[in-house]
Amino acid sequence: MPAKVTVTITGNTRGTMKRVPYNPTEGLQRKRVGGILTNQLVIYEVPCYEVRVEGAGVYTAMRFGLQNKGTVDQTRTCDVGISNAQMCTAE
């Protein structure tokens, strides 16, 4: 029987990661120039958060991501992922 592991995803930020918006239908979001789709990805920087694994240590993880909605904004709100700090237990 596997050992019980407790993972705490906190609200404490720890830097940023680069992410490309995604959806299952269109995949990774690419830039458009003059209405024509290019091979250049749309890249955003999103915050990272502290994750504590009981008995193992503290790690950095991305809690939130971006959906590929086909639009490109200078800044936007992360719109997919865990919405609040949570305690998760797996057995």
Coordinates of N, CA, C and O in Angstrom, one line a residue:
M1 N 0.8 -1.2 0.0 CA 0.0 0.0 0.0 C 0.9 1.2 0.0 O 1.8 1.4 0.8
P2 N 0.6 2.2 -0.9 CA 1.4 3.4 -1.0 C 1.3 4.2 0.3 O 0.3 4.2 0.9
A3 N 2.4 4.9 0.6 CA 2.4 5.8 1.8 C 1.5 7.1 1.5 O 1.4 7.5 0.4
K4 N 0.9 7.6 2.6 CA 0.1 8.8 2.4 C 1.0 10.0 2.3 O 2.1 10.1 3.0
V5 N 0.7 10.9 1.3 CA 1.5 12.1 1.1 C 0.6 13.3 1.1 O -0.4 13.3 0.6
T6 N 1.1 14.3 1.9 CA 0.3 15.6 2.0 C 1.0 16.7 1.2 O 2.2 16.9 1.5
V7 N 0.3 17.3 0.3 CA 0.9 18.4 -0.5 C 0.1 19.6 -0.3 O -1.2 19.6 -0.4
T8 N 0.7 20.7 0.1 CA 0.0 22.0 0.3 C 0.4 23.0 -0.8 O 1.6 23.3 -0.9
I9 N -0.5 23.5 -1.5 CA -0.3 24.5 -2.6 C -0.6 25.8 -1.9 O -1.8 26.0 -1.6
T10 N 0.3 26.7 -1.7 CA 0.1 27.9 -1.0 C -0.2 29.1 -1.9 O -0.1 29.0 -3.1
G11 N -0.5 30.2 -1.3 CA -0.7 31.5 -2.0 C 0.6 32.3 -2.0 O 0.6 33.4 -2.5
N12 N 1.7 31.8 -1.6 CA 3.0 32.5 -1.6 C 3.6 32.4 -2.9 O 3.9 31.4 -3.4
T13 N 3.9 33.6 -3.5 CA 4.5 33.6 -4.9 C 6.0 33.4 -4.8 O 6.6 33.8 -3.8
R14 N 6.5 32.8 -5.8 CA 8.0 32.5 -5.9 C 8.5 32.7 -7.3 O 8.8 31.7 -8.0
G15 N 8.5 33.9 -7.8 CA 8.9 34.2 -9.2 C 7.9 33.9 -10.2 O 6.7 33.9 -10.0
T16 N 8.3 33.7 -11.5 CA 7.4 33.6 -12.6 C 7.9 32.5 -13.5 O 9.0 32.1 -13.5
M17 N 7.0 32.0 -14.4 CA 7.3 31.1 -15.5 C 6.7 31.6 -16.8 O 5.7 32.3 -16.7
K18 N 7.2 31.2 -17.9 CA 6.7 31.6 -19.2 C 5.7 30.5 -19.6 O 6.0 29.3 -19.5
R19 N 4.5 30.9 -20.1 CA 3.5 30.0 -20.6 C 2.9 30.4 -21.8 O 2.7 31.6 -22.1
V20 N 2.5 29.5 -22.7 CA 1.8 29.8 -23.9 C 0.3 29.3 -23.7 O 0.0 28.2 -23.3
P21 N -0.7 30.2 -24.0 CA -2.1 29.8 -23.9 C -2.4 28.6 -24.8 O -1.8 28.4 -25.8
Y22 N -3.3 27.8 -24.3 CA -3.6 26.5 -24.9 C -5.1 26.2 -24.8 O -5.7 26.5 -23.8
N23 N -5.6 25.5 -25.8 CA -6.9 24.8 -25.7 C -6.8 23.5 -26.5 O -6.0 23.4 -27.5
P24 N -7.6 22.5 -26.2 CA -7.5 21.2 -26.9 C -7.9 21.3 -28.4 O -7.3 20.5 -29.1
T25 N -8.7 22.2 -28.8 CA -9.1 22.3 -30.2 C -8.0 22.9 -31.1 O -7.6 22.4 -32.1
E26 N -7.5 24.1 -30.6 CA -6.5 24.8 -31.5 C -5.1 24.6 -31.0 O -4.2 25.0 -31.7
G27 N -4.9 24.0 -29.9 CA -3.5 23.8 -29.4 C -2.9 25.0 -28.8 O -3.6 25.9 -28.3
L28 N -1.6 25.1 -28.9 CA -0.8 26.3 -28.5 C -1.2 27.5 -29.3 O -1.4 27.4 -30.5
Q29 N -1.3 28.7 -28.6 CA -1.6 29.9 -29.4 C -0.4 30.5 -30.1 O 0.7 30.6 -29.6
R30 N -0.6 30.8 -31.4 CA 0.4 31.4 -32.2 C 0.0 32.8 -32.6 O -1.2 33.1 -32.7
K31 N 1.0 33.6 -32.9 CA 0.7 35.0 -33.2 C 0.2 35.1 -34.7 O 0.5 34.3 -35.5
R32 N -0.6 36.1 -34.9 CA -1.1 36.4 -36.2 C -0.5 37.8 -36.7 O -0.4 38.7 -35.9
V33 N -0.1 37.8 -37.9 CA 0.4 39.0 -38.5 C -0.4 39.3 -39.8 O -0.4 38.5 -40.7
G34 N -1.1 40.4 -39.8 CA -2.0 40.8 -40.9 C -3.0 39.7 -41.1 O -3.4 39.4 -42.2
G35 N -3.5 39.1 -40.0 CA -4.6 38.1 -40.1 C -4.1 36.7 -40.5 O -4.8 35.7 -40.5
I36 N -2.8 36.6 -40.7 CA -2.2 35.3 -41.1 C -1.5 34.6 -39.9 O -0.7 35.3 -39.2
L37 N -1.8 33.4 -39.6 CA -1.2 32.7 -38.5 C 0.3 32.4 -38.8 O 0.6 31.9 -39.8
T38 N 1.2 32.7 -37.8 CA 2.6 32.5 -37.9 C 3.0 31.3 -37.1 O 2.2 30.7 -36.3
N39 N 4.3 30.9 -37.1 CA 4.8 29.8 -36.2 C 5.3 30.4 -34.9 O 5.7 29.6 -34.1
Q40 N 5.2 31.7 -34.7 CA 5.7 32.3 -33.4 C 4.6 32.2 -32.3 O 3.5 32.6 -32.5
L41 N 5.0 31.6 -31.2 CA 4.1 31.4 -30.1 C 3.8 32.7 -29.3 O 4.7 33.6 -29.2
V42 N 2.6 32.8 -28.8 CA 2.3 33.9 -27.9 C 2.7 33.5 -26.5 O 2.4 32.4 -26.0
I43 N 3.6 34.2 -25.8 CA 4.2 33.8 -24.6 C 3.9 34.9 -23.5 O 4.1 36.1 -23.7
Y44 N 3.3 34.4 -22.4 CA 3.0 35.3 -21.2 C 3.9 34.8 -20.0 O 4.2 33.6 -20.0
E45 N 4.2 35.7 -19.1 CA 4.8 35.3 -17.8 C 3.7 35.2 -16.8 O 2.9 36.2 -16.6
V46 N 3.7 34.1 -16.1 CA 2.7 33.9 -15.0 C 3.4 33.6 -13.7 O 4.5 33.1 -13.7
P47 N 2.7 34.0 -12.6 CA 3.3 33.8 -11.3 C 3.5 32.3 -10.9 O 2.6 31.5 -11.3
C48 N 4.5 32.0 -10.1 CA 4.7 30.7 -9.6 C 4.4 30.7 -8.1 O 4.5 31.8 -7.4
Y49 N 4.0 29.6 -7.5 CA 3.7 29.5 -6.1 C 4.4 28.5 -5.4 O 4.9 27.5 -6.0
E50 N 4.5 28.6 -4.1 CA 5.2 27.7 -3.2 C 4.3 26.4 -3.0 O 3.1 26.6 -2.7
V51 N 4.9 25.3 -3.2 CA 4.2 24.0 -2.9 C 5.0 23.2 -1.9 O 6.2 23.0 -2.1
R52 N 4.4 22.8 -0.8 CA 5.1 22.0 0.3 C 4.6 20.6 0.2 O 3.5 20.3 0.2
V53 N 5.6 19.7 0.1 CA 5.4 18.2 0.2 C 5.9 17.8 1.5 O 7.1 17.8 1.8
E54 N 4.9 17.3 2.4 CA 5.3 16.9 3.7 C 6.4 15.8 3.7 O 6.2 14.8 3.0
G55 N 7.5 16.1 4.4 CA 8.6 15.2 4.5 C 9.5 15.2 3.4 O 10.5 14.5 3.4
A56 N 9.2 16.0 2.3 CA 10.1 16.0 1.2 C 10.7 17.4 0.9 O 11.8 17.5 0.3
G57 N 10.0 18.4 1.1 CA 10.6 19.8 0.9 C 9.6 20.7 0.3 O 8.4 20.5 0.2
V58 N 10.1 21.9 -0.1 CA 9.3 23.0 -0.7 C 9.7 23.1 -2.2 O 10.9 23.1 -2.5
Y59 N 8.8 23.3 -3.0 CA 9.0 23.4 -4.5 C 8.3 24.6 -5.0 O 7.4 25.2 -4.4
T60 N 8.5 24.9 -6.3 CA 7.9 26.0 -7.0 C 7.0 25.4 -8.1 O 7.4 24.5 -8.8
A61 N 5.8 25.8 -8.2 CA 4.8 25.3 -9.2 C 4.0 26.4 -9.8 O 3.8 27.4 -9.1
M62 N 3.5 26.2 -11.0 CA 2.6 27.1 -11.6 C 1.1 26.7 -11.2 O 0.8 25.5 -11.5
R63 N 0.4 27.5 -10.6 CA -1.0 27.2 -10.2 C -2.0 27.6 -11.3 O -3.1 27.0 -11.3
F64 N -1.7 28.6 -12.1 CA -2.6 29.1 -13.0 C -2.0 29.1 -14.4 O -0.8 29.3 -14.6
G65 N -2.9 29.0 -15.4 CA -2.4 29.1 -16.8 C -3.3 30.0 -17.6 O -4.1 30.7 -17.1
L66 N -3.3 29.9 -18.9 CA -4.0 30.7 -19.8 C -4.7 29.8 -20.9 O -4.0 29.0 -21.5
Q67 N -6.0 30.1 -21.2 CA -6.6 29.4 -22.3 C -6.3 30.1 -23.6 O -6.2 31.4 -23.6
N68 N -6.2 29.4 -24.7 CA -6.1 29.9 -26.0 C -7.4 30.4 -26.5 O -8.3 29.6 -26.9
K69 N -7.7 31.7 -26.4 CA -9.0 32.2 -26.9 C -8.8 33.0 -28.2 O -9.8 33.6 -28.7
G70 N -7.6 32.9 -28.7 CA -7.4 33.5 -30.0 C -7.1 35.0 -30.0 O -6.8 35.6 -31.0
T71 N -7.1 35.6 -28.8 CA -6.8 37.1 -28.7 C -5.4 37.2 -28.0 O -5.0 36.4 -27.2
V72 N -4.8 38.3 -28.3 CA -3.5 38.7 -27.7 C -3.6 40.0 -27.0 O -3.9 41.0 -27.7
D73 N -3.4 40.1 -25.7 CA -3.4 41.3 -25.0 C -2.1 41.5 -24.4 O -1.3 40.6 -24.1
Q74 N -1.7 42.8 -24.1 CA -0.4 43.1 -23.5 C -0.3 42.4 -22.1 O 0.7 41.9 -21.7
T75 N -1.4 42.5 -21.4 CA -1.5 41.8 -20.1 C -2.9 41.2 -20.0 O -3.8 41.7 -20.6
R76 N -3.0 40.1 -19.3 CA -4.3 39.4 -19.1 C -4.3 38.6 -17.8 O -3.2 38.3 -17.3
T77 N -5.5 38.3 -17.3 CA -5.6 37.5 -16.1 C -5.6 36.0 -16.4 O -6.2 35.6 -17.4
C78 N -4.8 35.3 -15.6 CA -4.8 33.8 -15.8 C -6.2 33.3 -15.6 O -6.9 33.8 -14.7
D79 N -6.6 32.4 -16.5 CA -8.0 32.0 -16.5 C -8.3 30.5 -16.4 O -9.4 30.1 -16.7
V80 N -7.3 29.8 -16.0 CA -7.5 28.3 -15.8 C -6.5 27.9 -14.7 O -5.4 28.4 -14.6
G81 N -6.9 26.9 -13.9 CA -6.1 26.4 -12.9 C -6.8 26.4 -11.5 O -8.0 26.6 -11.4
I82 N -6.0 26.2 -10.5 CA -6.5 26.1 -9.1 C -6.8 27.5 -8.7 O -5.9 28.4 -8.8
S83 N -8.0 27.8 -8.2 CA -8.4 29.2 -7.9 C -8.1 29.6 -6.5 O -8.0 30.8 -6.3
N84 N -7.8 28.7 -5.6 CA -7.5 29.1 -4.2 C -6.4 28.2 -3.7 O -6.3 27.1 -4.1
A85 N -5.7 28.7 -2.7 CA -4.7 27.8 -2.0 C -5.5 26.6 -1.4 O -6.6 26.8 -0.9
Q86 N -5.0 25.4 -1.6 CA -5.7 24.2 -1.1 C -4.8 23.2 -0.5 O -3.7 23.1 -0.8
M87 N -5.4 22.4 0.4 CA -4.7 21.3 0.9 C -5.2 20.0 0.2 O -6.3 19.8 0.1
C88 N -4.2 19.3 -0.4 CA -4.5 18.1 -1.2 C -3.9 16.9 -0.6 O -2.7 17.0 -0.3
T89 N -4.6 15.9 -0.4 CA -4.0 14.6 0.2 C -4.2 13.5 -0.7 O -5.4 13.3 -1.2
A90 N -3.2 12.7 -1.0 CA -3.3 11.6 -1.9 C -2.8 10.4 -1.1 O -2.0 10.5 -0.2
E91 N -3.4 9.2 -1.4 CA -3.0 8.0 -0.7 C -2.5 7.0 -1.7 O -2.9 6.9 -2.8

